[in-house]
Structures are given as structure tokens and as C-alpha cells.
Coordinates of C-alpha atoms in Angstrom, one line a residue:
Chain S
M557 CA -0.4 -22.6 9.8
S558 CA -0.1 -22.6 6.1
N559 CA -1.2 -19.3 6.0
L560 CA 2.8 -18.2 7.7
A561 CA 3.8 -18.5 3.5
V562 CA 2.0 -15.3 3.0
L563 CA 3.2 -13.4 5.5
P564 CA 6.8 -12.5 4.1
I565 CA 4.7 -10.2 0.5
L566 CA 1.9 -9.3 3.3
I567 CA 3.5 -7.1 5.6
P568 CA 6.0 -5.4 3.4
L569 CA 3.6 -4.5 0.8
L570 CA 0.7 -3.5 3.7
S571 CA 4.4 -1.3 5.2
G572 CA 4.9 0.0 2.3
I573 CA 0.8 1.5 1.4
I574 CA 0.8 2.9 5.3
A575 CA 4.4 4.3 4.2
A576 CA 2.8 5.8 0.6
L577 CA 0.2 7.5 3.5
M578 CA 2.0 9.3 6.1
N579 CA 4.7 10.5 3.8
R580 CA 4.4 14.2 5.7
K581 CA 5.6 12.8 9.1
Q582 CA 9.9 12.2 7.3
R583 CA 10.1 11.1 10.9
A584 CA 7.3 8.8 11.9
V585 CA 8.4 7.0 8.1
R586 CA 11.4 6.1 9.3
V587 CA 11.1 4.5 12.6
F588 CA 7.8 2.8 11.0
S589 CA 10.0 1.3 8.1
T590 CA 12.7 -0.1 10.9
I591 CA 10.0 -1.2 13.3
M592 CA 8.4 -3.0 10.6
M593 CA 11.7 -4.5 8.8
L594 CA 12.5 -5.5 12.4
V595 CA 8.7 -7.6 12.2
N596 CA 9.4 -8.7 9.1
L597 CA 12.7 -10.0 9.4
G598 CA 11.4 -12.0 12.9
V599 CA 8.3 -13.5 11.2
T600 CA 10.3 -14.8 8.4
A601 CA 12.6 -16.1 11.9
Y602 CA 9.9 -17.8 12.9
I603 CA 8.4 -19.2 9.8
G604 CA 11.8 -20.7 8.9
W605 CA 12.3 -22.4 12.8
Y606 CA 8.7 -24.1 12.2
V607 CA 9.8 -24.8 8.3
F608 CA 12.9 -26.3 10.0
Q609 CA 10.4 -28.8 12.3
N610 CA 7.8 -29.4 10.3
G611 CA 8.5 -29.4 6.8
P612 CA 7.7 -27.0 3.3
V613 CA 4.7 -24.9 4.5
I614 CA 2.6 -24.9 1.5
L615 CA -0.9 -21.9 1.3
E616 CA -4.1 -22.6 -1.3
T617 CA -4.7 -19.1 -1.8
G618 CA -8.4 -18.5 -2.2
G619 CA -8.8 -22.5 -0.1
W620 CA -9.0 -23.5 -4.3
K621 CA -7.3 -26.9 -4.3
A622 CA -3.4 -27.4 -5.5
P623 CA -3.4 -27.0 -9.5
Y624 CA -6.4 -24.8 -9.6
G625 CA -6.1 -21.1 -7.2
I626 CA -2.2 -19.9 -7.1
I627 CA 0.0 -21.8 -4.5
L628 CA 2.7 -20.2 -2.1
V629 CA 5.0 -23.0 -1.9
G630 CA 7.8 -22.1 0.9
D631 CA 10.1 -24.7 1.2
M632 CA 13.4 -24.9 2.9
L633 CA 15.3 -23.1 -0.1
A634 CA 12.8 -20.3 -0.7
I635 CA 12.3 -19.0 3.6
L636 CA 16.3 -19.1 3.1
L637 CA 16.5 -16.8 0.5
V638 CA 13.8 -14.7 2.2
I639 CA 15.3 -14.6 5.5
T640 CA 18.8 -13.5 3.7
T641 CA 17.0 -10.8 1.9
N642 CA 15.4 -9.3 5.3
I643 CA 18.8 -9.1 6.5
I644 CA 20.1 -7.3 4.1
G645 CA 16.4 -4.9 3.5
L646 CA 17.3 -4.3 7.7
A647 CA 20.9 -3.0 7.2
C648 CA 18.8 -1.1 3.4
V649 CA 16.3 1.0 6.0
F650 CA 19.1 1.7 8.3
F651 CA 22.1 3.2 6.0
A652 CA 19.1 5.0 3.9
P653 CA 18.2 7.7 6.2
K654 CA 22.3 8.4 6.4
S655 CA 22.8 8.3 2.9
L656 CA 20.0 9.4 1.2
S657 CA 19.2 13.3 0.4
E658 CA 15.8 14.7 2.7
K659 CA 14.2 15.5 -1.3
Q660 CA 14.7 11.5 -2.9
E661 CA 13.8 10.2 1.2
S662 CA 10.5 11.8 0.7
F663 CA 9.6 10.7 -2.7
Y664 CA 8.4 8.1 -1.3
F665 CA 11.8 6.1 -1.0
Y666 CA 10.2 3.6 1.9
T667 CA 7.1 2.7 -0.5
F668 CA 9.1 1.8 -2.8
F669 CA 12.1 -0.4 -0.9
F670 CA 8.8 -2.2 0.5
M671 CA 7.3 -2.8 -2.7
L672 CA 10.8 -4.2 -3.7
I673 CA 11.8 -6.6 -0.1
S674 CA 7.4 -7.9 -1.3
G675 CA 8.2 -8.4 -4.9
V676 CA 11.5 -10.7 -4.4
S677 CA 9.9 -12.7 -1.6
G678 CA 6.9 -13.4 -3.8
A679 CA 9.3 -14.1 -6.4
F680 CA 11.4 -16.8 -3.9
L681 CA 7.8 -18.5 -2.7
T682 CA 5.4 -18.5 -5.4
G683 CA 4.8 -22.5 -6.8
D684 CA 3.3 -20.8 -10.5
L685 CA 4.7 -19.8 -13.5
F686 CA 2.5 -16.6 -13.7
N687 CA 2.4 -15.7 -10.5
L688 CA 6.3 -15.6 -10.7
F689 CA 6.0 -13.4 -13.8
V690 CA 3.7 -11.1 -11.6
F691 CA 5.9 -10.7 -8.7
F692 CA 8.9 -10.0 -11.6
E693 CA 6.7 -6.7 -12.7
V694 CA 6.0 -5.8 -8.9
L695 CA 10.0 -5.6 -8.5
L696 CA 10.7 -4.0 -11.4
M697 CA 8.2 -1.7 -10.8
A698 CA 9.6 -0.8 -7.5
S699 CA 13.0 -0.7 -9.1
Y700 CA 12.1 1.7 -12.1
G701 CA 11.0 4.1 -9.0
L702 CA 14.6 3.8 -7.1
I703 CA 16.7 3.9 -9.9
T704 CA 15.0 6.9 -11.4
L705 CA 14.9 8.8 -7.5
G706 CA 17.1 11.9 -8.0
G707 CA 16.7 12.7 -11.3
E708 CA 20.1 13.2 -12.3
K709 CA 20.0 13.7 -16.3
V710 CA 22.3 10.9 -16.1
Q711 CA 20.3 8.5 -14.2
F712 CA 17.1 9.5 -17.0
R713 CA 20.2 8.1 -19.8
E714 CA 20.7 5.0 -18.0
S715 CA 17.5 4.1 -16.3
I716 CA 15.5 4.4 -20.1
K717 CA 18.3 1.6 -21.1
Y718 CA 17.1 -0.3 -17.8
V719 CA 12.8 -0.1 -18.2
L720 CA 13.7 -1.1 -21.4
I721 CA 16.1 -4.4 -21.1
N722 CA 13.9 -5.9 -18.3
L723 CA 10.6 -4.2 -21.0
F724 CA 11.7 -7.1 -23.5
S725 CA 12.1 -10.1 -21.3
S726 CA 9.0 -9.4 -20.0
I727 CA 7.1 -9.8 -23.0
L728 CA 9.7 -12.9 -23.5
F729 CA 8.6 -14.4 -20.9
V730 CA 4.4 -14.1 -21.3
T731 CA 5.7 -15.4 -24.7
V732 CA 7.1 -18.3 -23.3
V733 CA 5.0 -19.1 -20.7
S734 CA 2.2 -19.4 -23.0
F735 CA 4.3 -22.1 -25.6
L736 CA 4.0 -23.9 -22.1
Y737 CA 1.0 -23.6 -21.6
S738 CA 0.0 -24.5 -25.5
V739 CA 2.4 -27.4 -24.7
V740 CA 1.2 -29.3 -21.3
G741 CA -2.2 -27.2 -20.5
T742 CA -1.3 -25.5 -17.7
V743 CA 0.8 -22.4 -15.3
N744 CA 1.4 -24.1 -11.5
M745 CA 4.7 -25.7 -11.6
A746 CA 4.6 -28.9 -9.9
Q747 CA 2.0 -29.7 -12.3
I748 CA 3.5 -28.6 -15.6
A749 CA 6.8 -30.8 -13.7
D750 CA 3.9 -33.7 -13.3
R751 CA 2.6 -33.6 -17.5
V752 CA 6.0 -32.8 -18.9
Q753 CA 7.3 -36.6 -18.3
D754 CA 4.2 -37.5 -20.8
V755 CA 4.6 -35.4 -23.6
E756 CA 5.9 -36.6 -26.5
Q757 CA 7.8 -34.0 -28.6
K758 CA 11.0 -34.1 -26.3
G759 CA 12.2 -31.2 -28.5
I760 CA 10.1 -28.1 -28.2
L761 CA 10.3 -28.9 -24.4
T762 CA 13.7 -28.0 -24.8
T763 CA 13.2 -25.1 -26.8
I764 CA 11.3 -23.8 -24.4
G765 CA 13.7 -24.2 -21.7
I766 CA 16.4 -22.4 -23.6
L767 CA 14.0 -20.0 -23.8
L768 CA 12.7 -19.5 -20.1
F769 CA 17.1 -19.9 -19.5
F770 CA 17.6 -17.1 -21.7
V771 CA 14.4 -14.8 -19.4
F772 CA 16.0 -15.4 -16.3
A773 CA 19.5 -14.8 -17.5
T774 CA 18.7 -11.3 -18.7
K775 CA 17.6 -10.7 -15.4
A776 CA 20.9 -12.5 -13.9
A777 CA 23.6 -11.1 -15.9
V778 CA 24.8 -14.0 -17.3
F779 CA 27.0 -13.0 -20.7
P780 CA 26.0 -12.2 -23.6
L781 CA 23.0 -10.7 -21.7
Y782 CA 24.8 -8.5 -19.1
Y783 CA 25.7 -5.7 -21.1
W784 CA 22.4 -3.6 -18.6
L785 CA 24.0 -4.4 -15.8
P786 CA 27.2 -2.2 -15.2
K787 CA 26.0 1.3 -15.7
S788 CA 22.5 1.5 -14.7
Y789 CA 23.9 0.2 -11.1
V790 CA 26.6 2.6 -10.7
V791 CA 23.9 5.7 -11.2
P792 CA 21.7 5.7 -8.9
N793 CA 22.0 5.8 -5.0
P794 CA 24.7 3.8 -2.6
V795 CA 21.5 2.4 -0.8
V796 CA 19.4 1.0 -4.2
S797 CA 22.2 0.0 -5.8
A798 CA 23.0 -2.2 -2.4
L799 CA 19.7 -3.5 -2.9
F800 CA 19.4 -3.9 -6.5
G801 CA 23.2 -5.9 -6.4
A802 CA 21.9 -7.9 -3.5
L803 CA 18.3 -8.8 -5.4
L804 CA 17.5 -8.1 -8.4
T805 CA 20.0 -11.0 -10.0
K806 CA 19.7 -13.0 -7.4
V807 CA 15.8 -14.0 -8.2
G808 CA 16.9 -14.7 -11.9
I809 CA 19.6 -17.3 -10.4
Y810 CA 17.1 -19.1 -8.5
S811 CA 14.5 -19.2 -11.1
I812 CA 17.0 -21.0 -13.7
L813 CA 17.9 -23.3 -10.3
R814 CA 14.2 -23.8 -9.8
M815 CA 13.1 -24.8 -13.6
F816 CA 16.1 -26.6 -14.0
T817 CA 16.1 -29.0 -11.5
I818 CA 11.6 -29.5 -11.3
I819 CA 10.5 -28.9 -14.7
F820 CA 13.3 -29.3 -17.0
V821 CA 15.7 -32.4 -15.7
H822 CA 15.0 -35.0 -18.6
E823 CA 16.9 -33.4 -21.0
V824 CA 20.0 -31.7 -19.3
D825 CA 22.7 -33.0 -21.8
L826 CA 22.4 -30.4 -24.3
T827 CA 21.1 -27.6 -21.7
H828 CA 23.8 -28.2 -18.9
Q829 CA 26.5 -28.0 -21.5
L830 CA 25.4 -24.3 -22.6
F831 CA 25.5 -23.5 -19.2
L832 CA 28.7 -24.7 -18.0
W833 CA 30.0 -22.5 -21.2
L834 CA 27.9 -19.4 -20.5
A835 CA 29.1 -19.6 -16.7
A836 CA 32.7 -19.7 -18.3
L837 CA 32.1 -16.9 -19.9
T838 CA 30.2 -14.5 -17.4
M839 CA 33.2 -15.1 -15.0
V840 CA 36.0 -14.2 -17.5
F841 CA 33.7 -10.5 -18.7
G842 CA 33.2 -10.1 -15.6
V843 CA 36.1 -10.0 -13.8
V844 CA 37.7 -8.1 -17.2
G845 CA 35.5 -5.3 -17.0
A846 CA 36.2 -5.2 -13.1
L847 CA 40.2 -5.0 -13.6
S848 CA 39.1 -2.2 -16.7
T849 CA 38.1 0.7 -14.5
N850 CA 39.3 3.2 -12.1
N851 CA 35.5 3.6 -10.6
I852 CA 35.2 2.5 -7.5
K853 CA 31.5 1.6 -7.7
L854 CA 31.5 0.1 -11.1
I855 CA 34.1 -2.1 -9.8
V856 CA 32.0 -3.7 -7.8
T857 CA 29.2 -3.7 -10.1
Y858 CA 31.2 -6.0 -12.5
N859 CA 32.0 -8.1 -9.5
I860 CA 27.9 -9.4 -9.7
I861 CA 28.5 -10.8 -12.9
P862 CA 31.4 -13.2 -12.2
A863 CA 29.5 -14.3 -9.5
V864 CA 26.6 -15.2 -11.4
G865 CA 28.7 -17.4 -13.3
F866 CA 30.0 -19.4 -10.5
M867 CA 26.2 -20.0 -9.0
L868 CA 25.0 -20.9 -13.2
M869 CA 28.3 -22.8 -12.6
G870 CA 26.9 -25.3 -10.1
I871 CA 23.7 -25.3 -12.1
G872 CA 25.4 -26.6 -14.5
I873 CA 27.2 -29.4 -13.2
F874 CA 24.5 -30.7 -11.3
T875 CA 25.3 -33.3 -8.8
E876 CA 24.4 -32.4 -5.0
V877 CA 27.5 -31.3 -4.3
S878 CA 27.6 -28.4 -7.3
I879 CA 24.2 -27.6 -6.8
A880 CA 24.9 -27.0 -3.0
G881 CA 27.9 -25.0 -3.3
T882 CA 25.6 -22.9 -6.2
V883 CA 22.8 -22.4 -2.7
Y884 CA 25.8 -21.4 -0.4
Y885 CA 27.0 -19.0 -2.8
L886 CA 23.7 -17.4 -3.3
I887 CA 23.6 -16.9 0.2
H888 CA 27.2 -15.5 1.0
D889 CA 26.8 -13.4 -2.3
M890 CA 24.0 -11.8 -1.2
V891 CA 25.2 -10.9 1.6
V892 CA 28.7 -9.9 1.3
K893 CA 27.3 -7.8 -2.4
G894 CA 24.7 -6.1 0.2
A895 CA 27.7 -4.7 2.5
L896 CA 29.7 -3.9 -0.2
F897 CA 27.9 -2.4 -2.4
L898 CA 27.3 0.4 0.6
L899 CA 30.8 0.2 1.9
V900 CA 31.7 1.6 -2.1
G901 CA 28.8 4.7 -1.4
A902 CA 30.3 5.1 1.7
I903 CA 33.8 5.7 0.7
A904 CA 32.7 8.0 -2.2
Y905 CA 30.7 9.9 0.3
L906 CA 33.5 10.3 2.6
A907 CA 36.6 10.5 0.2
G908 CA 33.8 13.1 -2.3
T909 CA 34.6 10.8 -5.4
S910 CA 34.6 7.5 -6.8
D911 CA 38.0 8.0 -8.9
L912 CA 40.1 5.8 -7.3
R913 CA 43.3 7.7 -8.4
K914 CA 42.0 10.5 -6.4
M915 CA 42.0 8.9 -3.5
H916 CA 44.7 7.8 -1.3
G917 CA 45.4 7.1 2.9
L918 CA 42.1 7.4 4.0
I919 CA 42.9 4.5 6.6
H920 CA 44.5 7.1 8.5
H921 CA 40.7 9.1 8.8
Y922 CA 38.4 6.3 8.9
P923 CA 40.0 2.9 10.1
V924 CA 36.9 1.0 10.6
I925 CA 35.7 1.2 7.1
G926 CA 39.0 0.0 6.1
W927 CA 38.7 -3.5 8.1
L928 CA 35.3 -3.8 7.4
F929 CA 36.0 -3.8 4.2
F930 CA 39.6 -5.7 4.0
I931 CA 37.0 -8.5 5.6
A932 CA 34.2 -8.2 2.6
C933 CA 37.3 -8.5 0.0
I934 CA 38.4 -11.7 1.4
T935 CA 35.7 -12.4 2.1
L936 CA 34.3 -12.6 -1.3
A937 CA 37.3 -13.6 -3.2
G938 CA 36.7 -16.7 -1.2
I939 CA 40.0 -17.1 1.3
P940 CA 39.3 -19.4 4.1
P941 CA 37.7 -19.3 6.9
F942 CA 35.1 -17.1 5.2
S943 CA 32.2 -17.6 3.5
G944 CA 32.8 -17.5 0.0
F945 CA 35.7 -20.2 0.4
I946 CA 33.0 -22.8 1.3
G947 CA 31.0 -22.2 -1.4
K948 CA 33.7 -22.2 -3.4
I949 CA 34.9 -25.5 -2.6
L950 CA 31.6 -27.1 -3.1
L951 CA 31.9 -25.8 -6.3
L952 CA 35.1 -26.8 -6.9
K953 CA 34.7 -30.2 -6.0
G954 CA 31.4 -31.2 -7.6
G955 CA 33.3 -29.6 -11.1
L956 CA 36.3 -32.0 -10.0
A957 CA 34.5 -34.8 -9.6
Q958 CA 32.6 -34.9 -12.5
D959 CA 35.7 -33.8 -14.7
Q960 CA 34.5 -30.4 -15.8
I961 CA 38.6 -29.5 -15.5
F962 CA 38.2 -26.2 -17.8
I963 CA 35.8 -24.4 -15.5
V964 CA 37.5 -25.4 -12.5
I965 CA 40.6 -23.5 -13.5
I966 CA 38.4 -21.0 -15.2
G967 CA 36.9 -20.4 -12.1
L968 CA 40.5 -20.7 -9.6
I969 CA 41.7 -18.0 -12.1
T970 CA 38.7 -15.8 -11.1
S971 CA 39.4 -16.0 -8.0
L972 CA 42.2 -14.4 -8.0
L973 CA 41.3 -11.5 -10.5
I974 CA 38.5 -11.4 -8.2
L975 CA 40.3 -10.8 -5.0
F976 CA 43.3 -8.5 -7.3
S977 CA 40.4 -6.0 -8.4
M978 CA 39.3 -5.5 -5.2
I979 CA 42.1 -5.0 -3.2
R980 CA 43.4 -2.6 -5.6
I981 CA 40.8 -1.0 -3.6
F982 CA 41.9 -1.3 -0.5
I983 CA 45.7 -0.6 -1.1
Q984 CA 45.4 2.6 -3.5
G985 CA 42.8 4.2 -1.2
F986 CA 42.9 3.4 2.1
W987 CA 47.4 3.2 2.2
G988 CA 49.6 5.8 1.3
E989 CA 50.6 9.2 3.0
K990 CA 48.3 10.6 5.4
D991 CA 46.2 13.6 3.4
E992 CA 46.5 16.6 6.1
S993 CA 44.7 18.5 4.2
F994 CA 41.7 16.9 4.1
Q995 CA 38.8 17.0 6.3
P996 CA 37.4 13.4 7.3
D997 CA 33.8 13.7 8.4
K998 CA 33.9 11.1 11.3
P999 CA 30.5 10.7 12.7
K1000 CA 29.0 10.1 9.1
A1001 CA 31.9 6.8 8.9
R1002 CA 30.3 6.1 12.1
A1003 CA 27.3 6.0 10.8
F1004 CA 27.6 4.5 8.1
A1005 CA 29.9 1.9 9.9
W1006 CA 26.9 -0.1 12.2
P1007 CA 25.0 -1.5 8.8
I1008 CA 28.1 -2.5 7.0
G1009 CA 29.4 -4.1 10.1
F1010 CA 26.0 -5.7 10.2
L1011 CA 26.2 -7.6 7.3
V1012 CA 30.0 -7.7 7.5
F1013 CA 28.9 -10.3 10.1
F1014 CA 26.6 -12.4 9.0
S1015 CA 28.9 -12.7 5.8
V1016 CA 31.2 -13.9 9.0
F1017 CA 29.3 -16.1 10.5
L1018 CA 28.0 -17.8 7.5
G1019 CA 32.1 -18.8 7.1
V1020 CA 32.7 -19.8 10.8
G1021 CA 29.5 -20.8 11.5
A1022 CA 29.1 -23.2 8.3
E1023 CA 28.5 -26.6 10.6
F1024 CA 25.5 -24.7 11.2
V1025 CA 24.4 -23.1 8.1
Y1026 CA 26.1 -26.3 5.9
P1027 CA 23.4 -29.4 6.9
I1028 CA 20.3 -26.5 5.6
V1029 CA 22.2 -25.9 2.7
D1030 CA 22.7 -29.8 1.9
E1031 CA 19.2 -31.2 2.5
I1032 CA 18.1 -28.1 0.5
S1033 CA 20.3 -29.6 -2.5
N1034 CA 19.2 -32.9 -1.8
T1035 CA 15.4 -31.9 -2.0
L1036 CA 16.1 -30.1 -5.1
L1037 CA 17.6 -32.3 -6.8
D1038 CA 14.7 -35.1 -6.7
P1039 CA 12.0 -32.9 -8.0
S1040 CA 9.3 -35.7 -6.7
I1041 CA 9.7 -34.6 -4.0
Y1042 CA 8.3 -31.0 -4.6
I1043 CA 5.5 -32.2 -6.6
E1044 CA 3.9 -34.2 -3.8
S1045 CA 4.0 -31.9 -1.9
V1046 CA 2.0 -29.7 -3.4
L1047 CA 0.3 -31.8 -5.3
K1048 CA -0.8 -34.0 -2.7
E1049 CA -1.9 -37.4 -4.6
Chain W
M229 CA -7.1 -19.9 -38.0
E230 CA -4.4 -19.9 -35.0
I231 CA -1.8 -20.2 -38.3
V232 CA -3.3 -16.7 -39.5
T233 CA -3.3 -15.2 -36.0
S234 CA 0.3 -16.5 -35.3
I235 CA 2.0 -15.2 -38.6
L236 CA -0.1 -11.7 -37.5
S237 CA 1.6 -11.5 -34.4
G238 CA 5.0 -12.6 -35.5
I239 CA 4.6 -9.8 -38.2
L240 CA 3.9 -7.6 -34.8
F241 CA 6.9 -8.8 -33.0
A242 CA 8.9 -7.9 -35.5
T243 CA 8.0 -4.5 -36.3
G244 CA 8.5 -4.1 -33.0
I245 CA 11.6 -4.7 -32.8
Y246 CA 12.9 -3.2 -35.7
N247 CA 11.0 0.2 -33.9
L248 CA 13.4 -1.0 -31.0
L249 CA 16.3 -0.4 -32.6
Q250 CA 15.9 3.2 -33.9
K251 CA 17.0 6.6 -32.7
Q252 CA 14.2 8.4 -31.3
L253 CA 12.9 7.7 -27.9
L254 CA 9.1 7.5 -29.1
R255 CA 9.6 5.3 -31.6
I256 CA 11.1 3.1 -29.4
I257 CA 8.1 3.1 -27.0
I258 CA 5.9 2.7 -29.8
G259 CA 8.4 -0.9 -31.0
T260 CA 7.6 -2.1 -27.2
A261 CA 3.9 -1.2 -27.4
L262 CA 3.6 -3.4 -30.5
M263 CA 5.6 -6.0 -29.0
S264 CA 3.3 -6.2 -25.9
H265 CA 0.2 -6.6 -28.7
G266 CA 2.2 -9.3 -30.2
A267 CA 2.6 -11.4 -26.9
H268 CA -1.3 -11.0 -26.2
L269 CA -2.3 -12.3 -29.3
F270 CA 0.4 -15.1 -29.0
I271 CA -1.2 -16.2 -25.7
L272 CA -5.1 -16.2 -26.8
T273 CA -3.4 -18.3 -30.1
M274 CA -2.2 -20.5 -27.9
G275 CA -5.0 -21.5 -25.8
K276 CA -6.3 -22.6 -29.0
L277 CA -9.1 -20.2 -31.4
K278 CA -13.3 -21.2 -32.2
R279 CA -13.3 -23.8 -29.7
G280 CA -17.6 -22.2 -28.2
K281 CA -19.5 -19.2 -26.7
P282 CA -17.7 -16.6 -24.7
P283 CA -17.1 -17.9 -21.0
I284 CA -19.2 -16.8 -18.9
I285 CA -22.2 -19.2 -17.6
V286 CA -25.4 -19.7 -19.4
E287 CA -28.0 -21.9 -19.3
G288 CA -28.2 -24.7 -22.4
V289 CA -24.6 -23.8 -23.4
E290 CA -22.1 -26.9 -23.5
N291 CA -19.0 -25.9 -25.1
Y292 CA -16.8 -22.9 -24.0
V293 CA -13.3 -21.4 -25.1
D294 CA -10.7 -21.9 -22.1
P295 CA -10.6 -18.8 -20.0
L296 CA -7.6 -19.2 -18.2
P297 CA -5.6 -17.2 -21.5
Q298 CA -8.2 -14.3 -21.2
A299 CA -7.1 -14.1 -17.7
L300 CA -3.4 -14.1 -18.3
I301 CA -4.0 -11.8 -21.6
L302 CA -5.8 -9.2 -19.2
T303 CA -3.3 -9.7 -16.2
S304 CA -0.3 -8.6 -18.7
I305 CA -2.5 -6.1 -20.6
V306 CA -2.6 -3.7 -17.1
I307 CA 1.1 -4.2 -16.8
S308 CA 2.5 -3.5 -20.0
F309 CA 0.1 -0.4 -19.7
G310 CA 1.5 0.7 -16.3
V311 CA 5.2 0.1 -17.4
T312 CA 4.1 2.0 -21.2
S313 CA 2.7 5.0 -19.2
F314 CA 6.2 5.3 -16.9
L315 CA 8.4 4.6 -20.0
L316 CA 6.5 7.2 -22.0
V317 CA 6.8 10.4 -19.0
L318 CA 10.5 9.2 -18.4
A319 CA 11.2 9.9 -22.1
Y320 CA 9.7 13.0 -21.6
R321 CA 11.8 14.4 -18.3
A322 CA 14.7 12.4 -20.0
S323 CA 14.7 14.3 -23.9
R324 CA 13.6 17.6 -21.3
L325 CA 16.3 17.9 -19.3
N326 CA 18.7 17.0 -22.2
G327 CA 17.1 18.5 -24.8
T328 CA 17.5 15.3 -27.0
D329 CA 14.7 12.9 -28.1
N330 CA 17.6 10.8 -29.7
M331 CA 19.2 7.5 -27.5
E332 CA 22.4 7.5 -29.0
E333 CA 23.1 12.1 -27.7
L334 CA 21.9 11.2 -24.4
R335 CA 24.8 12.2 -21.7
G336 CA 25.7 12.6 -18.2
N337 CA 28.6 12.5 -16.0
E338 CA 29.2 9.3 -14.0
N339 CA 31.8 10.3 -11.8
E340 CA 29.7 13.2 -10.7

């Protein structure tokens, strides 16, 4: 039964290879990809149910005992994130044929897509630091392939920056892993956590912790390391942007969450004070960026950054309530960002421009897209009863309980400005006079609406069905704050 | 010995960063290659040097060097090789399409 943990990585990997082999039959690849995503979602949902019943699934690959081989740890947090990844992946598979051109699709889009899903799932499931680096590289390589798909001038310019910054942070990651190896003599996360308590030089461990945080903060776009993100997420195809915006930064946040709840938990004053400051700055700068532009894709891209700030704030406050808020907000943000990127991609395609000043009165032509966009907007801003509200209320509660008034105020103002920046698109783009000369593309809009509606439904369910989701999240935050549970379940002492 | 290799990998890092901050694409790529050399040398150093024979099991040998850093380096080498080859092709295509290899002159319209 412990072999279950490898399936979310293995199924997409094999699907990607098979999709590459049958690349000449484009229609067959589409059908095959859809079926495989459905299968993968079913399998991960089953694993989620199994983990919920019987505790974490731990696979010692190759039959080597715990600290010697690579360990895959499917605990509830990892499995929940893998399920969310697959939900977004399914929506993107349905959306892809409608938004990609024939040429782009035939250039191995589905292979790269499956490799990305496989890498993200692997990064969520692994229990080994160097293996985490390898899975980071798997998902980054796939994202390099996706970001250059299409090959226009502007894409080349932005993808060079994207590849360089990620290559730099990967090199830094390897260096930091070797630092940690020289201090504790292992790369298995549970064993590192076990040995960190016995190391005398606490100073060097804090240094390594902050270095690791900077590596993951580069991946997750925390201030001051977010400057590569906005434009490189605007230039690729909407499907690709949705995958990136929903998954890539969240892997960085997940890694920070894991590192600072399992390994670096003995000297928290300095690091978590740093997190709170960076979280506040991240929120402010992200929102300022979102308010500064009239390009609808760029507005949504800048909105990734304050969300990352919110999650970092929960890690910085570091109580049970705030960690639960971080986890809840992580899941909500993955789903709603996926939906929003697909929405602005659809709006830009249907209106023929991504400039806000050139569109008005779209609600007369595309009512379904308009209302879906409205729901996604207020979900993102955190209006009850939708899902953003519950994550934020937990975060703010945790902040107030710890007397972190400043960051709570910043968070509330940020929420207001996020709502303002998003609703601006709705007011300027959808309201206004009906443009009689405009030729609407109704069938295309209907085709776009299905996968978007699927994601919006999920994000509404996360809010309205909070009593189903919250107990799971609460249990996750309890296990996260007690690292000995993780260590004992892996090392089985 | 560890001091010498640490200083050497530090120098590699410094030259790599200096090259990363240049304007020419090819120099930037050379910079990333130098940085990954520095990182690999660093992993080897952190596994401690000169502790024994190569890690191949032979009769009568007591001390071997640490095999784990070597495996990590081997993995990291092939990954950075793959990324560097991709980056070279990307730089070639970008410079052909834009007619320049200067990072500051790469243009393109975002609102298309």
C-alpha cells in the first residue's frame, strides 16, 4: 500500500513520455491527456481518502531503510496540495486545445505539461532535500519549455531572464544543501531535523536557514526577489500562465513552510521577525504593481505577489491558527489564481486586446464570463462566504492573538486594494455602453467558460463547504507545529 | 586543503557573478557555467577531502572517501549541462530574432 505515494509522480511522467511518442496524432493526444489527467485525479483522491483514514503513506524507494534511501512522504498536507495541483491540471487540459494554436500544441505541449505536473507533485511529496532540488529542476525544465512555446520576440526576451534567475537560485540551492550536509552529514529532511537539535553551533544553522529561505523566496517571488515574475508570466499563452501562476510560486511557499516547521525550529525569533517584515513589504509592493498598470494580464500577475505575502505572514506569526490560515490560503490561492489567469486569457482573446482602456461593455456579449470573473474577484479579495475569507480571517486572528497589529493592518489594507485593482477590470471592461460594431465570438466564449466554471466552482466550494475542509486543515497545522510527529513517522524509531 | 578549494570556489563564484552582470548574452552564460563549477567544487569540499581511497570496494582497503557528495555532484553536473545547452540555444534564437546579443537592446511589444 505504501507504493501509493509514488503514483502521482509516476502517472504524469509515463503519460508525458507516451504523449511525446504519439505526437503526430494530435487529436489522439488530446483525448489521451484528458483521460490520464482524470485517472491521475481519481488516484490522488483515493490516496487522499486513504491518508485521511490510515495516516501518512511513507515509501522507502528501492527498499532501503529510512535515512539511507530517498523517502517519499505522503502526509496530509502534501496529498492535499497534489490533489489541488491535479484539479488545476484537469482544467488546463480542457482549456488548452481552445487557446493554443495548432502549431503550439503540436510542439509537445502535453509532454511539457505532464512533466510539470510530475515535478510539482514530486516536490510536494519528497522527504529528501537533494531530491527536492531535482524535482525543482524537473518542473523548471518543463516550465522553460512552456514559456518559450510559440517563440515570439517578447517571449525570448522574458524567458532568458526567467531561465537565468532560476538557474542562479538553483546553483545557490545546491551550495546551501552542501553547507547543510557538512554540518549535519545527511540530506534526509527527517534526519536533518533530528540532528539539528544536537549541533552545537546554532549560528551556522540560522545562516543556512536564511540562505535556504532566500533560495525558496526567489522561487516564490517574495520581496525583494520578485522582479523577474510579472512580465515573464504575461508573455506565454494563457494556459501556461495559469499553470505557472497556480503552481510554481506555491511550491516555493510550501518548501519554506516545510523547512521552517520541521528543520529550523530552534532559533525562531530572528527568522520569523524577518519573515513578517518581508511579508509586509511583499504585500505592499505587489499591490502597488497591480494598481500601476492597465494591462489586465499584468494586473492578475501582480496579484500573485501579495498572496505570497499573506502566506509568508502566516509562517512568520507561527501559531496553530496562523499556520492553518496559511495552508487554507495556499489551497484557495492555487485554485483561484488558476481560474483568474484562464479568465483574463479568455477576456484578452475575446476582446482582442489586453489593454483595459480599449474595452467596455463586454457583459452584453459574454454574460457568463463576466459573472464568473466577478465571483473570482470577490473570492480573491476575501468577501464572505467565499474561500478567501476563511484563510484571511484565520491569518488575521493569528496575528491579533500575537499582538502583531502592524501586519494585520497592512493585510487588511492590502485586501481592500486587491479588490480595487481587480474590480477595476470588471467595471471598466464589462460595464458601459454596448458596442454595436463588436462581433462577439459566442462559441469560443462557451468553450472557455466550462473549465473556468469548474475551477470557480471549486473555489466557491472551499468557502461554502468550509466545515468539510477546515478540520483537515486544522489537523495539518497541528502536525506541522509538532515536528516530532514527522520525524518519528519517517525514521520509525 | 579544504581552505584552498574553498578559496578557489569563492573565486569561481565571484567571476561567475561578475560575468552574470555583463550585457552580452554569451558572457552571461559563461558566468552561469563558472558559478556551477564553483558550486560543484564546493560540494566536494564540504564532503571533506583526502580521507582515503576512491569509493570502489577493493579487498584490503579500510578507508574510502565519502561517496555521497560525488553522487550529488554527478546529478548536479548533468542538470546544469542540460540547462546550459538549452540556454545557449535560447540565446542563439533570441539574438537571431532580435539582431543583437546585447541584453539591454532586446525589445518586444507586450500588448500584442
